[in-house]
Every structure is written in structure tokens, then in C-alpha cells.
PDB file of C-alpha atoms in Angstrom:
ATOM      1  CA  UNK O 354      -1.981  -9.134  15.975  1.00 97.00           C
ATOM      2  CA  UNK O 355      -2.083  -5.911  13.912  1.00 98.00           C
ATOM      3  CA  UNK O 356      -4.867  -4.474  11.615  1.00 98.00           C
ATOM      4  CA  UNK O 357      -3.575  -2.743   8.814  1.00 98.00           C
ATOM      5  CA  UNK O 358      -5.269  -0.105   6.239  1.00 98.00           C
ATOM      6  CA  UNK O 359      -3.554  -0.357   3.224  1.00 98.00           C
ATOM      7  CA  UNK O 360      -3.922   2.411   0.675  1.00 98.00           C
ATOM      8  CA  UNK O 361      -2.325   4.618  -2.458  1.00 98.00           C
ATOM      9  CA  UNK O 362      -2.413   7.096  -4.750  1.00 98.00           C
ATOM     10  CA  UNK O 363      -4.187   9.757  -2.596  1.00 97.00           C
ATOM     11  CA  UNK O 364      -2.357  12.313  -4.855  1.00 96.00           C
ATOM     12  CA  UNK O 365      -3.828  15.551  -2.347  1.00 97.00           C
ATOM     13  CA  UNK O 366      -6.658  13.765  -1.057  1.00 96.00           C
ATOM     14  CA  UNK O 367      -7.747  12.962   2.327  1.00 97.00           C
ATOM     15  CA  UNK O 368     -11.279  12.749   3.931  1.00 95.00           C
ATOM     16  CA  UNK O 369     -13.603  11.532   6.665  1.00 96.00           C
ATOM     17  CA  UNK O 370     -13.695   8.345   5.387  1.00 96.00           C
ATOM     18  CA  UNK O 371     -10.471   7.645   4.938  1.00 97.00           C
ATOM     19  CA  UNK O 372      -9.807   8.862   8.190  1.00 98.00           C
ATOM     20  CA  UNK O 373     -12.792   6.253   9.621  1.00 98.00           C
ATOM     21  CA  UNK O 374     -10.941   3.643   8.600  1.00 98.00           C
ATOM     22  CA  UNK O 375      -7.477   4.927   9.876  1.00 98.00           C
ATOM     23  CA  UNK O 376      -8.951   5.292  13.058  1.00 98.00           C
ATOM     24  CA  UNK O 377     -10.179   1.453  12.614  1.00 98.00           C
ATOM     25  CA  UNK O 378      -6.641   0.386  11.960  1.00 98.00           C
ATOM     26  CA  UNK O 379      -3.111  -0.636  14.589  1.00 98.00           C
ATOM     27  CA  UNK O 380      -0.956   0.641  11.777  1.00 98.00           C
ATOM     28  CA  UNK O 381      -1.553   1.963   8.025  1.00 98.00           C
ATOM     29  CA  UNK O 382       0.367   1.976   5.203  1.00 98.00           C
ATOM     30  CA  UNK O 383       0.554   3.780   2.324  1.00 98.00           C
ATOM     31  CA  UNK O 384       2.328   2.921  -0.917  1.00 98.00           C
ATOM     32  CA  UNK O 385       2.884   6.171  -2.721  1.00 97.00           C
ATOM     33  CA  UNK O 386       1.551   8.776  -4.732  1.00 98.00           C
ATOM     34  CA  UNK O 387       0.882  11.048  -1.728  1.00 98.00           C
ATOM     35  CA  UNK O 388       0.411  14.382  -3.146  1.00 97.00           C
ATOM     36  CA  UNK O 389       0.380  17.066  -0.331  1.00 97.00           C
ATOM     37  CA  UNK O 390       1.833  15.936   2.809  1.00 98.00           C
ATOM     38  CA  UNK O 391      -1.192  17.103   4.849  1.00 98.00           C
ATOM     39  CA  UNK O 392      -2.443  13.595   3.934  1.00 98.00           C
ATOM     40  CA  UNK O 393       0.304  11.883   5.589  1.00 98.00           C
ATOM     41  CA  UNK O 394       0.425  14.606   8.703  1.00 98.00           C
ATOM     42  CA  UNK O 395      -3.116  13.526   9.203  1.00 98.00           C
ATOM     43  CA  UNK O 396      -2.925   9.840   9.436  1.00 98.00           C
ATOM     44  CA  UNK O 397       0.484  10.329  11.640  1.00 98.00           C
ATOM     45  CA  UNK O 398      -2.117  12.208  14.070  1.00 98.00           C
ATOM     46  CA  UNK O 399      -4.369   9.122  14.260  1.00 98.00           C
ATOM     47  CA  UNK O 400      -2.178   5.963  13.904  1.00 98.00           C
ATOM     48  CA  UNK O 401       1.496   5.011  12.971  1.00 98.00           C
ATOM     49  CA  UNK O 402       2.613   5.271   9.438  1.00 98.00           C
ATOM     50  CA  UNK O 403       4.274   2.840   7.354  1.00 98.00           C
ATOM     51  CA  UNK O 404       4.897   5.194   3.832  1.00 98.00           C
ATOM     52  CA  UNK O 405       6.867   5.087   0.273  1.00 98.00           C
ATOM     53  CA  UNK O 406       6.968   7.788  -2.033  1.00 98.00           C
ATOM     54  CA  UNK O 407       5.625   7.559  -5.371  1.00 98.00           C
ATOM     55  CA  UNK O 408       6.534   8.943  -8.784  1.00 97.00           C
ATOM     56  CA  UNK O 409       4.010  12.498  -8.184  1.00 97.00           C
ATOM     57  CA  UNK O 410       5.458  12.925  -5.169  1.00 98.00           C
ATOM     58  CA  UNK O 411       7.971  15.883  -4.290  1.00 97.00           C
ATOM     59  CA  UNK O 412      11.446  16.487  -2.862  1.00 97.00           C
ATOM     60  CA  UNK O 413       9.881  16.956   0.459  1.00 97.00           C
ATOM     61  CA  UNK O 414       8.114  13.606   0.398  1.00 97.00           C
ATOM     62  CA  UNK O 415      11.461  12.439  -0.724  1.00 98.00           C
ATOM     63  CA  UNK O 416      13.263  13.506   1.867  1.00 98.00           C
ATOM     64  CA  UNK O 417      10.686  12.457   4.248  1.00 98.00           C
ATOM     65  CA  UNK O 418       9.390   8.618   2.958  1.00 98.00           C
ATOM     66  CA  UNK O 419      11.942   6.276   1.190  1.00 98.00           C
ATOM     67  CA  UNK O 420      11.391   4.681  -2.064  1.00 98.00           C
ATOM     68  CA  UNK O 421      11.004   1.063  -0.848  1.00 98.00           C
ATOM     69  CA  UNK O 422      10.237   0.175   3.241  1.00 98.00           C
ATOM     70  CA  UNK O 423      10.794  -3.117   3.612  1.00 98.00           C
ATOM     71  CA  UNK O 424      10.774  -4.234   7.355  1.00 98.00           C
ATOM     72  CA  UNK O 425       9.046  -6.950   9.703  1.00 98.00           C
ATOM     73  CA  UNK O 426       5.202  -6.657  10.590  1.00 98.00           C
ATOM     74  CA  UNK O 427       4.751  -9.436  13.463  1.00 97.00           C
ATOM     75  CA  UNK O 428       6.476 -12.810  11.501  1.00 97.00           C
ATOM     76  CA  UNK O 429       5.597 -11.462   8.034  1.00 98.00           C
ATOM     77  CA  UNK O 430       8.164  -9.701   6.316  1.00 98.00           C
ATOM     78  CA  UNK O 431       6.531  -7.020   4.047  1.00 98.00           C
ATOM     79  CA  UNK O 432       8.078  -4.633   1.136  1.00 98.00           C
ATOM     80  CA  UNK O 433       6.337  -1.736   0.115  1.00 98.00           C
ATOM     81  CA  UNK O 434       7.329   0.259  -3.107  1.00 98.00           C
ATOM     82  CA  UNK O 435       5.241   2.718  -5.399  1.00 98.00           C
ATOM     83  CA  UNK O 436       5.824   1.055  -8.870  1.00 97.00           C
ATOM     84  CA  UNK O 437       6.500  -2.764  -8.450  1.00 96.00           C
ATOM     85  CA  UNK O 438       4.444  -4.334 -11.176  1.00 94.00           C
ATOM     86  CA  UNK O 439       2.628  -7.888 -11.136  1.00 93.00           C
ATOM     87  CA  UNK O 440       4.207 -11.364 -10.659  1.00 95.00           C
ATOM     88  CA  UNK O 441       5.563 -12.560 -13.362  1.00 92.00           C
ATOM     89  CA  UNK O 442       6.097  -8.561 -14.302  1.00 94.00           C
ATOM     90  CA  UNK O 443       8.313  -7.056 -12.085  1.00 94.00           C
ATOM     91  CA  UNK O 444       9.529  -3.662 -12.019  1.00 93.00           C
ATOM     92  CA  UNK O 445      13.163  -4.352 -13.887  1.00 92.00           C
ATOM     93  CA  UNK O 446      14.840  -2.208 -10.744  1.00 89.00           C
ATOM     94  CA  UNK O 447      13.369  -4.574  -8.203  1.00 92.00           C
ATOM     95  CA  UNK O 448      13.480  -7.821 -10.000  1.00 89.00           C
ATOM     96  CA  UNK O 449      17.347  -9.207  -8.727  1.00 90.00           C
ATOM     97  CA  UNK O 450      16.198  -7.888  -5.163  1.00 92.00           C
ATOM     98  CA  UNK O 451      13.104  -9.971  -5.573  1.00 92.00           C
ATOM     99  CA  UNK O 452      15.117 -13.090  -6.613  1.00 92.00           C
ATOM    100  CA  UNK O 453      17.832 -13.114  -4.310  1.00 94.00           C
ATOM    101  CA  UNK O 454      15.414 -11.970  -1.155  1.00 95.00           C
ATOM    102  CA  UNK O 455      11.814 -12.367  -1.753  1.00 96.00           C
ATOM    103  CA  UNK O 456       9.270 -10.620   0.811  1.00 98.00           C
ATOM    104  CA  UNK O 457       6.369 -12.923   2.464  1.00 98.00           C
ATOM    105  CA  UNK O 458       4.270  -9.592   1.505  1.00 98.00           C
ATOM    106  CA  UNK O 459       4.749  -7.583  -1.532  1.00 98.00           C
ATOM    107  CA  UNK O 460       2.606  -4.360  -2.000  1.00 98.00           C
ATOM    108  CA  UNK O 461       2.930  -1.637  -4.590  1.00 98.00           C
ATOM    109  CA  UNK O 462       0.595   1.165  -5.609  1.00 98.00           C
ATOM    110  CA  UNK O 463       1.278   3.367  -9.011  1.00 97.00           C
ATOM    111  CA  UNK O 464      -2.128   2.073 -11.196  1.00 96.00           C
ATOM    112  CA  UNK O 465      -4.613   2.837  -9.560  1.00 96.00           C
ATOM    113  CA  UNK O 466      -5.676  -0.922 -10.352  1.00 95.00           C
ATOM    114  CA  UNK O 467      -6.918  -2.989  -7.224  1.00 97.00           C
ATOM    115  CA  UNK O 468      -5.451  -6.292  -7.594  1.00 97.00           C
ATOM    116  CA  UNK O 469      -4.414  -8.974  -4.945  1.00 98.00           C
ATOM    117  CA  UNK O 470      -2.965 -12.070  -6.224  1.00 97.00           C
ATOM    118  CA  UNK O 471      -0.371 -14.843  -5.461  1.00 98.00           C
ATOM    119  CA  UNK O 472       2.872 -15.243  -6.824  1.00 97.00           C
ATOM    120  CA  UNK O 473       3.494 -18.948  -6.880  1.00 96.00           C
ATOM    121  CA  UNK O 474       7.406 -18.520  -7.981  1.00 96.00           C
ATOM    122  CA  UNK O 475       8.669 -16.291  -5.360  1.00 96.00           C
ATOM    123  CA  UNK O 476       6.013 -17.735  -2.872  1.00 96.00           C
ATOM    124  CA  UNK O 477       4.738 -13.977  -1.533  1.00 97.00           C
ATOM    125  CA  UNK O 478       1.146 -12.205  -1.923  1.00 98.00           C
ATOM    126  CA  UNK O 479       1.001  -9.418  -3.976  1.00 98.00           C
ATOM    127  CA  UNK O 480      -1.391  -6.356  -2.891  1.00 98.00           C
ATOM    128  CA  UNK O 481      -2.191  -3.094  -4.875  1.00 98.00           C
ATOM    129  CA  UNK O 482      -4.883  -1.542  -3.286  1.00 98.00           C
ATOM    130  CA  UNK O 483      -5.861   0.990  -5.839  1.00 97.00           C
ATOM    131  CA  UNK O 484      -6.487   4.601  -5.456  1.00 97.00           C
ATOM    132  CA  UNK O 485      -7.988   5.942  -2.637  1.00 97.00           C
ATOM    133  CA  UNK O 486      -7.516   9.588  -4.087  1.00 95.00           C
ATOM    134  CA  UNK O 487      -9.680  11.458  -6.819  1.00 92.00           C
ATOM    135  CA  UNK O 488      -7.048  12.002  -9.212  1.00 89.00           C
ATOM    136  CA  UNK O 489      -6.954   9.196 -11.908  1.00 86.00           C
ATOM    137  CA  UNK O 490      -8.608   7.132 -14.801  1.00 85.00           C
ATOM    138  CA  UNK O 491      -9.715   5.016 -11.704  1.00 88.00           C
ATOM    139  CA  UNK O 492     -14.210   4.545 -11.471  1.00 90.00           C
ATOM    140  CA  UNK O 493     -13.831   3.310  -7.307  1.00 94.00           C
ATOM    141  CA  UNK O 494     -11.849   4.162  -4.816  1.00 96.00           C
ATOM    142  CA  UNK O 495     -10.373   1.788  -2.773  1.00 97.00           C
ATOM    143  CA  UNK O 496      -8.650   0.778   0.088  1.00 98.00           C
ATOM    144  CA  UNK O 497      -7.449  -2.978   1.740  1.00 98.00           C
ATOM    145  CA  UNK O 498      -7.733  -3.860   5.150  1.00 98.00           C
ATOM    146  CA  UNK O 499      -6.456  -6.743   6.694  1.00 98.00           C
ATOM    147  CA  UNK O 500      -5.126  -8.833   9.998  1.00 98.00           C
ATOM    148  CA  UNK O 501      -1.437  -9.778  10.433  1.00 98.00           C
ATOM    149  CA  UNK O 502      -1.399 -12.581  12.926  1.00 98.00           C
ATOM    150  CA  UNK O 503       2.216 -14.088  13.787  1.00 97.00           C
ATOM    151  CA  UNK O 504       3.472 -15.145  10.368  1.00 97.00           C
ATOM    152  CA  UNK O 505      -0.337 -15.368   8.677  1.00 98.00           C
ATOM    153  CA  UNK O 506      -1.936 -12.595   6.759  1.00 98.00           C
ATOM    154  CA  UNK O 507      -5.705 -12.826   6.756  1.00 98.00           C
ATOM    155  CA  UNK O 508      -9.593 -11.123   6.913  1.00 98.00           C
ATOM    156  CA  UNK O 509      -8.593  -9.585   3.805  1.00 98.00           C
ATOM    157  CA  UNK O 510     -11.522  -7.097   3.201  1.00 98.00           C
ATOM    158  CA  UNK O 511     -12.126  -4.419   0.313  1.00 98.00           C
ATOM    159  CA  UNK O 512     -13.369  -1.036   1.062  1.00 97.00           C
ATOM    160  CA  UNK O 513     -14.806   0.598  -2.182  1.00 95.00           C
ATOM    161  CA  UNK O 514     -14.698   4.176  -0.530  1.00 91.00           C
ATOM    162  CA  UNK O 515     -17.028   5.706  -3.540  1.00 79.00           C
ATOM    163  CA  UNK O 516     -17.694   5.294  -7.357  1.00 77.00           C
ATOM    164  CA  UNK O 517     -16.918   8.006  -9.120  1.00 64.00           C
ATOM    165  CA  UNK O 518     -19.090   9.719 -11.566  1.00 58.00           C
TER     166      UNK O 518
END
């Protein structure tokens, strides 16, 4: 069993209660937009780091996070990317990959928009847990946490970190 914080878009930002919640979590991943890598450096302190670069981010970030992670979390195999888009609206870059080899677990970051949905045709859940960072259009930040169990994902809960004014 693993409990995972999912979160994105920090672009810069990290804080005490972000850092709550890492400390809450087995593993924690973040699906791009990180902004200053002192965001990342401080969750690697707490708790291993699952990351993917998004379209803010810098050469360094580059060079340090890949632009899709796709591996194995227990039985459920999981791909993160920054900008993935919606079933039935796929990213065009990512759509053959997600035909010919779909993930159990699909999670993407890039607007800011929390959304969790299924995707009937490819048989995968989709996360985007919003922005957990100040930058954006964005009125709560968020965060997902959740349990993976063997192959079952579940106690899906949303953390509204703050409104913003």
C-alpha cells in the first residue's frame, strides 16, 4: 500500500502546508510546472519524488525531471505528463502512445483545472489535480491524495489548500 500526494503547477511555490501533507504521504508526485527547484529539493528532503517537467519549467528542470514518467506504482501502472489533455482530448503527441499502450492511471497537470474523471475507451482514470502554486487564473489551490492498494486506486480525497482572494 502507498499513499500518494499528487500535485502541479507550483510554479516557485512551496509552503508549510504543502509540506504537511508531503510529510502525510509514502511517495508524491508532481506533474509539472515546478518553477524553482527549491520546491522539488524540499519534498526530496521529506519523501520520494515521482516528477515531470512542465512547459514554465527550465533547462535545469529539464535536465533533471523527464517529460513523461511512466512506471509501476504497486499493480497500477501510472503515466505522468505536464500537458495531456482530457479523455476524449488528448494531447496530439501522446494520443498513438495512449492507443497502442494505455496506462491504468493517467495524470497530467498544465490548467490549473482540478478534474478527475474516467475514460471509458482506454479504460484508465484520469487525474489533474490543479494548482497547488499561486501563480495562475486558478480561485483554490489544490492538491489529490490517494491510496494505491495492489492493482486498486482508492480514498481519493481533495485538499483545497486555500481560496485565493
Amino acid at each position: 500500500m502507498k499513499k500518494i500526494l499528487l500535485l502541479s503547477d507550483t510554479h516557485s511555490h512551496i509552503d508549510d502546508t504543502i509540506l504537511k501533507y508531503v510529510a502525510q504521504a509514502d511517495e508524491v508526485w508532481h506533474a509539472g510546472d515546478i518553477g524553482d527547484l527549491a520546491v522539488t529539493d524540499s519534498i526530496k528532503k521529506l519523501k520520494p519524488l515521482r516528477c515531470v517537467y512542465g512547459n514554465i519549467d527550465d533547462a535545469t528542470a529539464r535536465m533533471e525531471f523527464p517529460l513523461h514518467n511512466r512506471f509501476k506504482c504497486e499493480g497500477v501502472e501510472v503515466w505522468i505528463t505536464h500537458i495531456g489533455g482530457y479523455p476524449g482530448k488528448y494531447n496530439p503527441n501522446i494520443k498513438s502512445e495512449m492507443e497502442l499502450n494505455p496506462p491504468k492511471l493517467f495524470i497530467c497537470g498544465h490548467s490549473h483545472i482540478l478534474k478527475v474523471m474516467f475514460d471509458k475507451k482506454f479504460n484508465l482514470l484520469h487525474m489533474n489535480p490543479g494548482a497547488a502554486g499561486k501563480s495562475g487564473f486558478h480561485q483554490v489551490r489544490t492538491m489529490l491524495r490517494f491510496v494505491i492498494e495492489g492493482d486498486k486506486i482508492k480514498d481519493l480525497e481533495i485538499i483545497e489548500i486555500e481560496k485565493r482572494v
